GROMACS .gro file of C-alpha atoms in nm:
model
  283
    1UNK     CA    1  -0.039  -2.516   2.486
    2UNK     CA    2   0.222  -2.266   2.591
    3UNK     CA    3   0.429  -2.350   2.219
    4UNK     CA    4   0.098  -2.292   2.043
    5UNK     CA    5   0.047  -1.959   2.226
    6UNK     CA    6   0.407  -1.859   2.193
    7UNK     CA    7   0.397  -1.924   1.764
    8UNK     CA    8   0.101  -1.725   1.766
    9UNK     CA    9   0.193  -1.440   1.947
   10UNK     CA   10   0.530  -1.423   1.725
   11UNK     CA   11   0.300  -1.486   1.409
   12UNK     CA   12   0.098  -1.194   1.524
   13UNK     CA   13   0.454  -0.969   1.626
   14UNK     CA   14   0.543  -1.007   1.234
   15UNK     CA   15   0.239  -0.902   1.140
   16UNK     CA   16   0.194  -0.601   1.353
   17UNK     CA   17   0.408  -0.370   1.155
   18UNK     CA   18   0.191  -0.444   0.801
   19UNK     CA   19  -0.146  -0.429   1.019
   20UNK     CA   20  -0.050  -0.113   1.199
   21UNK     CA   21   0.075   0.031   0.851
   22UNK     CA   22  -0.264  -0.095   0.689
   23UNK     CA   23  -0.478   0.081   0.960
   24UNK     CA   24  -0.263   0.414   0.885
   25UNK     CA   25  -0.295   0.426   0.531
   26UNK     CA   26  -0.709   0.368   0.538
   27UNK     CA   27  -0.735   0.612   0.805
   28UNK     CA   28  -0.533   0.835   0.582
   29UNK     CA   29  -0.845   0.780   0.317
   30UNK     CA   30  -1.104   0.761   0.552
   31UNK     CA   31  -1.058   1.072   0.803
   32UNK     CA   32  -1.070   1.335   0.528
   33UNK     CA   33  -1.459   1.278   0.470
   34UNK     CA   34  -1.501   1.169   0.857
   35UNK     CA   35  -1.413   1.510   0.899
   36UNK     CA   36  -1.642   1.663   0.590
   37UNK     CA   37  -1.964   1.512   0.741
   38UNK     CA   38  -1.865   1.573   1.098
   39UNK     CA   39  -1.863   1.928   1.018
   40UNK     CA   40  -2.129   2.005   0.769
   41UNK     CA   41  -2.365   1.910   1.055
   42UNK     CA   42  -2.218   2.150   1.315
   43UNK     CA   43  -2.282   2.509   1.366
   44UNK     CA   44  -2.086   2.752   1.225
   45UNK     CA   45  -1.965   2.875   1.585
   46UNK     CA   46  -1.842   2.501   1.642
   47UNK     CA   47  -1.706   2.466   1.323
   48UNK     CA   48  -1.424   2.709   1.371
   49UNK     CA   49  -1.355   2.666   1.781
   50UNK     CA   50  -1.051   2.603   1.907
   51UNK     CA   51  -0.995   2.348   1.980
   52UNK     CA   52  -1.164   2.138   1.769
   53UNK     CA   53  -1.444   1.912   1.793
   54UNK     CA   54  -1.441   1.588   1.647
   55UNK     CA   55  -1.809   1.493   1.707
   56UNK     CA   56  -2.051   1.766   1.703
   57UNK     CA   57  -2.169   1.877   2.016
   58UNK     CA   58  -2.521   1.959   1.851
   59UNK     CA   59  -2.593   1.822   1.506
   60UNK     CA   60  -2.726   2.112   1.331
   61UNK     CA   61  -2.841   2.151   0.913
   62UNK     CA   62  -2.729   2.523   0.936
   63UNK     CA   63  -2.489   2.469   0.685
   64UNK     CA   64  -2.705   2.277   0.469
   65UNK     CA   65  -2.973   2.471   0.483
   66UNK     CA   66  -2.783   2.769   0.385
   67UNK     CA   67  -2.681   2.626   0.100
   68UNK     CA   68  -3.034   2.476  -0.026
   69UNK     CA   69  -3.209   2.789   0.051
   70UNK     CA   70  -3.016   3.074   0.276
   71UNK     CA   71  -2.709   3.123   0.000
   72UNK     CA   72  -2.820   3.325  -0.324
   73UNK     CA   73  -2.713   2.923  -0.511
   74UNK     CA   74  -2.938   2.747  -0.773
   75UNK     CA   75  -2.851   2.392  -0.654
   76UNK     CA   76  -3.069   2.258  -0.902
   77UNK     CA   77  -2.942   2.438  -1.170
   78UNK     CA   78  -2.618   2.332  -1.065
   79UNK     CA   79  -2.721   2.000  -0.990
   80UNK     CA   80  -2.893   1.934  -1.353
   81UNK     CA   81  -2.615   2.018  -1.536
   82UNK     CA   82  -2.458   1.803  -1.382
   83UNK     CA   83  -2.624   1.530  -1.436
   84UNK     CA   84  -2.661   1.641  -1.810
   85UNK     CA   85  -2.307   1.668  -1.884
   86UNK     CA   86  -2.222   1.317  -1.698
   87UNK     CA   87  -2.570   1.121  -1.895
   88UNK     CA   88  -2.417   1.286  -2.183
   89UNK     CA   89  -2.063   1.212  -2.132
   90UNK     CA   90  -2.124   0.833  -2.071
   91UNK     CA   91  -2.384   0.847  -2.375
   92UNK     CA   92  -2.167   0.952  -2.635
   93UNK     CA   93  -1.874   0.776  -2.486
   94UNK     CA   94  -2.043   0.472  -2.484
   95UNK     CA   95  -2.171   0.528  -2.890
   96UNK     CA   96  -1.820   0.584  -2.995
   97UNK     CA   97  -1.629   0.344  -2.761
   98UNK     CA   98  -1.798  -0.023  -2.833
   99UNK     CA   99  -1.779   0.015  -3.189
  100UNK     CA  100  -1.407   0.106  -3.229
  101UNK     CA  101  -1.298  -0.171  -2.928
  102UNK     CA  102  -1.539  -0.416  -3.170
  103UNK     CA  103  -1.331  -0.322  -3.466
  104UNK     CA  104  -1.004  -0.333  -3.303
  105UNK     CA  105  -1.064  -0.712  -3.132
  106UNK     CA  106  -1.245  -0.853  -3.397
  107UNK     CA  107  -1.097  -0.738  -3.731
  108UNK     CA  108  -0.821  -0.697  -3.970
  109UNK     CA  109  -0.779  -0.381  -4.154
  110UNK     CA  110  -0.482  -0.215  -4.254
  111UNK     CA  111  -0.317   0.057  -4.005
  112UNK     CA  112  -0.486  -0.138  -3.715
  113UNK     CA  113  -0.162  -0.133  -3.520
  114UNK     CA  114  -0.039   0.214  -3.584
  115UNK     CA  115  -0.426   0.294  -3.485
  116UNK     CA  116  -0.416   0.137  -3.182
  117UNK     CA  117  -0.103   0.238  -3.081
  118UNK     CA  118  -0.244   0.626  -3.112
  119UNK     CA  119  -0.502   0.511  -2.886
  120UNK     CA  120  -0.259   0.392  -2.606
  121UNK     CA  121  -0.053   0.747  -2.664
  122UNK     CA  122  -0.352   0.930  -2.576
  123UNK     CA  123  -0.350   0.733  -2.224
  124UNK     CA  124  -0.012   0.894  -2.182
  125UNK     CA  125  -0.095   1.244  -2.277
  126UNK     CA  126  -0.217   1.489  -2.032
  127UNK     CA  127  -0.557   1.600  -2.099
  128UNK     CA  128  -0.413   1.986  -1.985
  129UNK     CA  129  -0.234   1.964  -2.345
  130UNK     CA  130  -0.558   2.031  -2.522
  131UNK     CA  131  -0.725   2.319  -2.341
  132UNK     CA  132  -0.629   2.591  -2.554
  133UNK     CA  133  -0.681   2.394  -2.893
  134UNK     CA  134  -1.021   2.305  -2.749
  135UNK     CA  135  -1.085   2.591  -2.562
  136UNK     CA  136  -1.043   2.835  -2.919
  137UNK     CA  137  -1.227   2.512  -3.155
  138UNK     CA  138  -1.569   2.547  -2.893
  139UNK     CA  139  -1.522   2.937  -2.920
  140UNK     CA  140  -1.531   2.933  -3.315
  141UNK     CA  141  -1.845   2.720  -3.288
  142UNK     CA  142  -2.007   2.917  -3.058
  143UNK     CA  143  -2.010   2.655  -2.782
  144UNK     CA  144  -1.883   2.831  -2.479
  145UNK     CA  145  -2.197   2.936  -2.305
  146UNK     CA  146  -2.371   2.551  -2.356
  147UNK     CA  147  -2.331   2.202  -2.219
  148UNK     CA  148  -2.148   2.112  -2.549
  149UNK     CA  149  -1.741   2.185  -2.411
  150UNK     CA  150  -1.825   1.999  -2.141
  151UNK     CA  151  -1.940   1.683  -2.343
  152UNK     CA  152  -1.803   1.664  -2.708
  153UNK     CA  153  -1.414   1.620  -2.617
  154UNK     CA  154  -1.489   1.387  -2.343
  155UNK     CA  155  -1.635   1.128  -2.601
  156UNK     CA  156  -1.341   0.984  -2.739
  157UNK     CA  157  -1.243   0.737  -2.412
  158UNK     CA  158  -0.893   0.571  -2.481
  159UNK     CA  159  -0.912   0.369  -2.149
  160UNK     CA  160  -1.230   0.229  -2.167
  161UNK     CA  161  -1.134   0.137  -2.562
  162UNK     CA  162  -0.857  -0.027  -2.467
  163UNK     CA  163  -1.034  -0.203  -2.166
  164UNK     CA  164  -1.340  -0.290  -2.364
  165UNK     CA  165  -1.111  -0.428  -2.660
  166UNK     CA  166  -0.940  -0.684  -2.381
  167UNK     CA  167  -1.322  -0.796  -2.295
  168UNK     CA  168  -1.384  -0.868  -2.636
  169UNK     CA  169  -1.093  -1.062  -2.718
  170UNK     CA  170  -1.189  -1.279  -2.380
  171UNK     CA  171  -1.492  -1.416  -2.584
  172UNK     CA  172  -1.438  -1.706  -2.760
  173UNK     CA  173  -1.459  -1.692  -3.200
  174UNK     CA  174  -1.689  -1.994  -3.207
  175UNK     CA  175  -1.970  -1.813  -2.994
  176UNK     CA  176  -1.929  -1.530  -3.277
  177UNK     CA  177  -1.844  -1.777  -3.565
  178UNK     CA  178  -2.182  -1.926  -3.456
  179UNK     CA  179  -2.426  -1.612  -3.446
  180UNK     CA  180  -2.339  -1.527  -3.797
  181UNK     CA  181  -2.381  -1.878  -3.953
  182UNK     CA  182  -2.748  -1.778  -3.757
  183UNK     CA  183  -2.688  -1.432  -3.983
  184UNK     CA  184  -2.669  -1.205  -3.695
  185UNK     CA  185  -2.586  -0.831  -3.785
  186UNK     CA  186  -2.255  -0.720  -3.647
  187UNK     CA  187  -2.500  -0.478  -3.467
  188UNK     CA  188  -2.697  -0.782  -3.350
  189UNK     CA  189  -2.348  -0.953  -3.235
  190UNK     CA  190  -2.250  -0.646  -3.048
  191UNK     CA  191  -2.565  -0.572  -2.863
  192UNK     CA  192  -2.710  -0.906  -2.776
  193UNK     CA  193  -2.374  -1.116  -2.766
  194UNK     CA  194  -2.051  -0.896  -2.645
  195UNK     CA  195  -2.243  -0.653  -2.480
  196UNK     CA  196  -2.411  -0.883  -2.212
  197UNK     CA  197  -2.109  -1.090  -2.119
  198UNK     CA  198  -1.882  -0.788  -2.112
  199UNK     CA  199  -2.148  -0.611  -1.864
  200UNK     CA  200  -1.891  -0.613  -1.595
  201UNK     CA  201  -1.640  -0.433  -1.786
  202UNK     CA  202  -1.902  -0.184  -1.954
  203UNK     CA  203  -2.039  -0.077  -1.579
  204UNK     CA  204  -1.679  -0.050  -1.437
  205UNK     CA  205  -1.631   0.203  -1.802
  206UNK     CA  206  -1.928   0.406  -1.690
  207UNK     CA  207  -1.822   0.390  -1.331
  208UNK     CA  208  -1.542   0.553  -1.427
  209UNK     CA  209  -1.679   0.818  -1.648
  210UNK     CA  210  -1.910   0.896  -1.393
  211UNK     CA  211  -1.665   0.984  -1.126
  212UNK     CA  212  -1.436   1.151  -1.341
  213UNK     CA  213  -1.670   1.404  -1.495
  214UNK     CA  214  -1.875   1.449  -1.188
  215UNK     CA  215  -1.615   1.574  -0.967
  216UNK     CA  216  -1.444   1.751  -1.331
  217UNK     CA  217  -1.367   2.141  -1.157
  218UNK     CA  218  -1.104   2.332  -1.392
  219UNK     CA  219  -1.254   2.187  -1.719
  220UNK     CA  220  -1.547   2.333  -1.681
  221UNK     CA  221  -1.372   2.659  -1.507
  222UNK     CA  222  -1.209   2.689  -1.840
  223UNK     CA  223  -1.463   2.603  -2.123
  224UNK     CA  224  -1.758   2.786  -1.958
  225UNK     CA  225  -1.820   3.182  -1.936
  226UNK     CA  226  -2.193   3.177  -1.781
  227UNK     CA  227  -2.303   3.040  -1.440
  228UNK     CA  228  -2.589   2.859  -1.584
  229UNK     CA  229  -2.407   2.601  -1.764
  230UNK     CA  230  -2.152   2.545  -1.504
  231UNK     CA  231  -2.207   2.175  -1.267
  232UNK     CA  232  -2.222   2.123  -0.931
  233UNK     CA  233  -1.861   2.137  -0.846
  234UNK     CA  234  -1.844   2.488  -0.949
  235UNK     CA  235  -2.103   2.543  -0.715
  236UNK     CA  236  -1.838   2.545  -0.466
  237UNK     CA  237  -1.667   2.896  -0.597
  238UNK     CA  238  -1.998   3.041  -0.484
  239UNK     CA  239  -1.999   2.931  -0.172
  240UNK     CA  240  -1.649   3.130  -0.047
  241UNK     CA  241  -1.831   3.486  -0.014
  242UNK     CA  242  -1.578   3.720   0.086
  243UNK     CA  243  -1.815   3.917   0.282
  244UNK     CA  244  -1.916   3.642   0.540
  245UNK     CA  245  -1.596   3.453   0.573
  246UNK     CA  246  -1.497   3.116   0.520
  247UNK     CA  247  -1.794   2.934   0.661
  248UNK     CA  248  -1.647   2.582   0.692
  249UNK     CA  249  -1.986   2.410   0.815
  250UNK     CA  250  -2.119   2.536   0.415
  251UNK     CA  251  -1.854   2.509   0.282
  252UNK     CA  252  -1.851   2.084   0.360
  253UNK     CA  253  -2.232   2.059   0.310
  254UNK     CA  254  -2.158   2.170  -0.058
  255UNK     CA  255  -1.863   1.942  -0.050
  256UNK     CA  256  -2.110   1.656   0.075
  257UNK     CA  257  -2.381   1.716  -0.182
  258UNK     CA  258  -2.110   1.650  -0.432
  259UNK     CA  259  -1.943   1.380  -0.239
  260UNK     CA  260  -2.298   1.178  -0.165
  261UNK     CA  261  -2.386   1.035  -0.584
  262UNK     CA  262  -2.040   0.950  -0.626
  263UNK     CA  263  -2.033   0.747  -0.304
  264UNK     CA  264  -2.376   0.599  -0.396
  265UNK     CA  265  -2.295   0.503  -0.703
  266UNK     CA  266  -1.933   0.359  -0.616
  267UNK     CA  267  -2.118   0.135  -0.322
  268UNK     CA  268  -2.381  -0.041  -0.554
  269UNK     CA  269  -2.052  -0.085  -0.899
  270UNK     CA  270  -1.723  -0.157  -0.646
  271UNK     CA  271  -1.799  -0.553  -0.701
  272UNK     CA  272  -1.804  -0.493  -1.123
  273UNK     CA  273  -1.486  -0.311  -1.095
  274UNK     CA  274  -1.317  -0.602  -0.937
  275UNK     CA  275  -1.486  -0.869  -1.119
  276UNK     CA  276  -1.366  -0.663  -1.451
  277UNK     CA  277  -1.059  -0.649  -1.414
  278UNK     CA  278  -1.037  -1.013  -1.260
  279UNK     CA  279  -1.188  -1.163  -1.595
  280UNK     CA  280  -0.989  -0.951  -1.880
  281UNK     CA  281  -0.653  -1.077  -1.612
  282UNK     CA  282  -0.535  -0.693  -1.609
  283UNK     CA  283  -0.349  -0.657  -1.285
   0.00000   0.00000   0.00000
């Protein structure tokens, strides 16, 4: 018995180091929004003692209030657009991105390498590149005080082409060879054959699209002149006045309306992402 104990306890010594470095590195993630909800329910007065609190001493919806009513803030402006601009996003994203992974897994045409290949460079190119060329193309069409700059050159997804193209390939030519002997549509094929058993990778697309253009700040700082097409992260800006300080408690309750759909939506999706990338063996 004393053997077994002693090989455990030196099992458990070479593991310490990895455990102890695993524990920093998720408290590293996790303390940040800890932190954010801890003090969007404390009072402004608690929210900037010294020293700090890190449970508040009386939960109060001060700073949440403030900003759903107090704060001179349409939240629900704010909050629509958003949700415009991401349904929209995913929307046309998902119109342009199924048909052009379809074509690249399933056919032959000539230039498909060299056009593939463009769609891998645009993985590697930093989407800062294209602000002004964007930014002056929405301004000659007018676009700047809509929803459009937000949308239109976010449809063209080069990720989720590329990851949806790897799906299709994973489904085997006689299923395919089979619904057109059946004469199935390649519309048909795509919607009621690919489509279901690449629902996995389609969600963990959209997942992404989601997050990305929810929490999007300096695109829409740049491509919008008028408050009321601007999204929720902007809503932010408004919330630094000047004139009353930097109000943390507000300042994380604005941070938390943000935060909460993105957390929702990650809780109910996180098994698709992992069962995505499991199937198409992408590592």
């Amino acid at each position: 018995m004393k053997e077994q104990t002693r090989r455990r306890l030196r099992r458990c010594m070479k593991r310490l180091p990895g455990d102890l470095l695993k524990i920093a590195v998720v408290l590293c993630f996790v303390f940040p929004f800890y932190w954010m909800i801890c003090t969007a329910f404390k009072s402004y007065s608690e929210a900037i003692q010294t020293p700090v609190t890190f449970w508040p001493e009386r939960f109060s919806m001060d700073g949440v209030a403030s900003i759903l009513g107090a704060r001179n803030v349409d939240v629900l402006r704010y909050l629509r657009n958003s949700i415009l601009i991401t349904a929209g996003t995913i929307a046309l994203q998902m119109l342009l991105l199924v048909p052009a992974a379809y074509a690249f897994a399933r056919f032959e045409f000539f230039g498909k390498n060299v056009c593939f290949a463009l769609v891998l460079l645009a993985l590697m190119i930093p989407g800062q590149v294209t602000y002004i060329t964007v930014y002056l193309t929405m301004a000659d069409w007018n676009l700047l005080n809509t929803l459009w700059p937000q949308i239109l050159p976010h449809g063209a997804n080069a990720f989720g082409i590329f990851l949806l193209r790897q799906g299709f390939k994973q489904v085997p030519d006689e299923i395919i060879e089979s619904a057109q002997l059946d004469s199935a549509s390649q519309v048909q094929i795509i919607l009621k054959i690919l489509a279901p058993m690449c629902k996995s990778v389609l969600l963990t697309i959209m997942l992404f699209s989601f997050v990305t253009t929810w929490n999007n700040y300096f695109w829409p700082l740049v491509m919008t002149n008028s408050e009321a097409v601007r999204p929720l992260t902007m809503m932010l800006v408004r919330v630094l006045d000047s004139e009353l300080g930097t109000r943390w408690n507000e300042i994380m309750a604005a941070n938390l309306l943000v935060v909460i759909p993105v957390l929702a939506v990650y809780i109910f999706t996180s098994g698709r992402i992992i069962k995505a990338f499991t199937y198409n063996g992408i590592k």
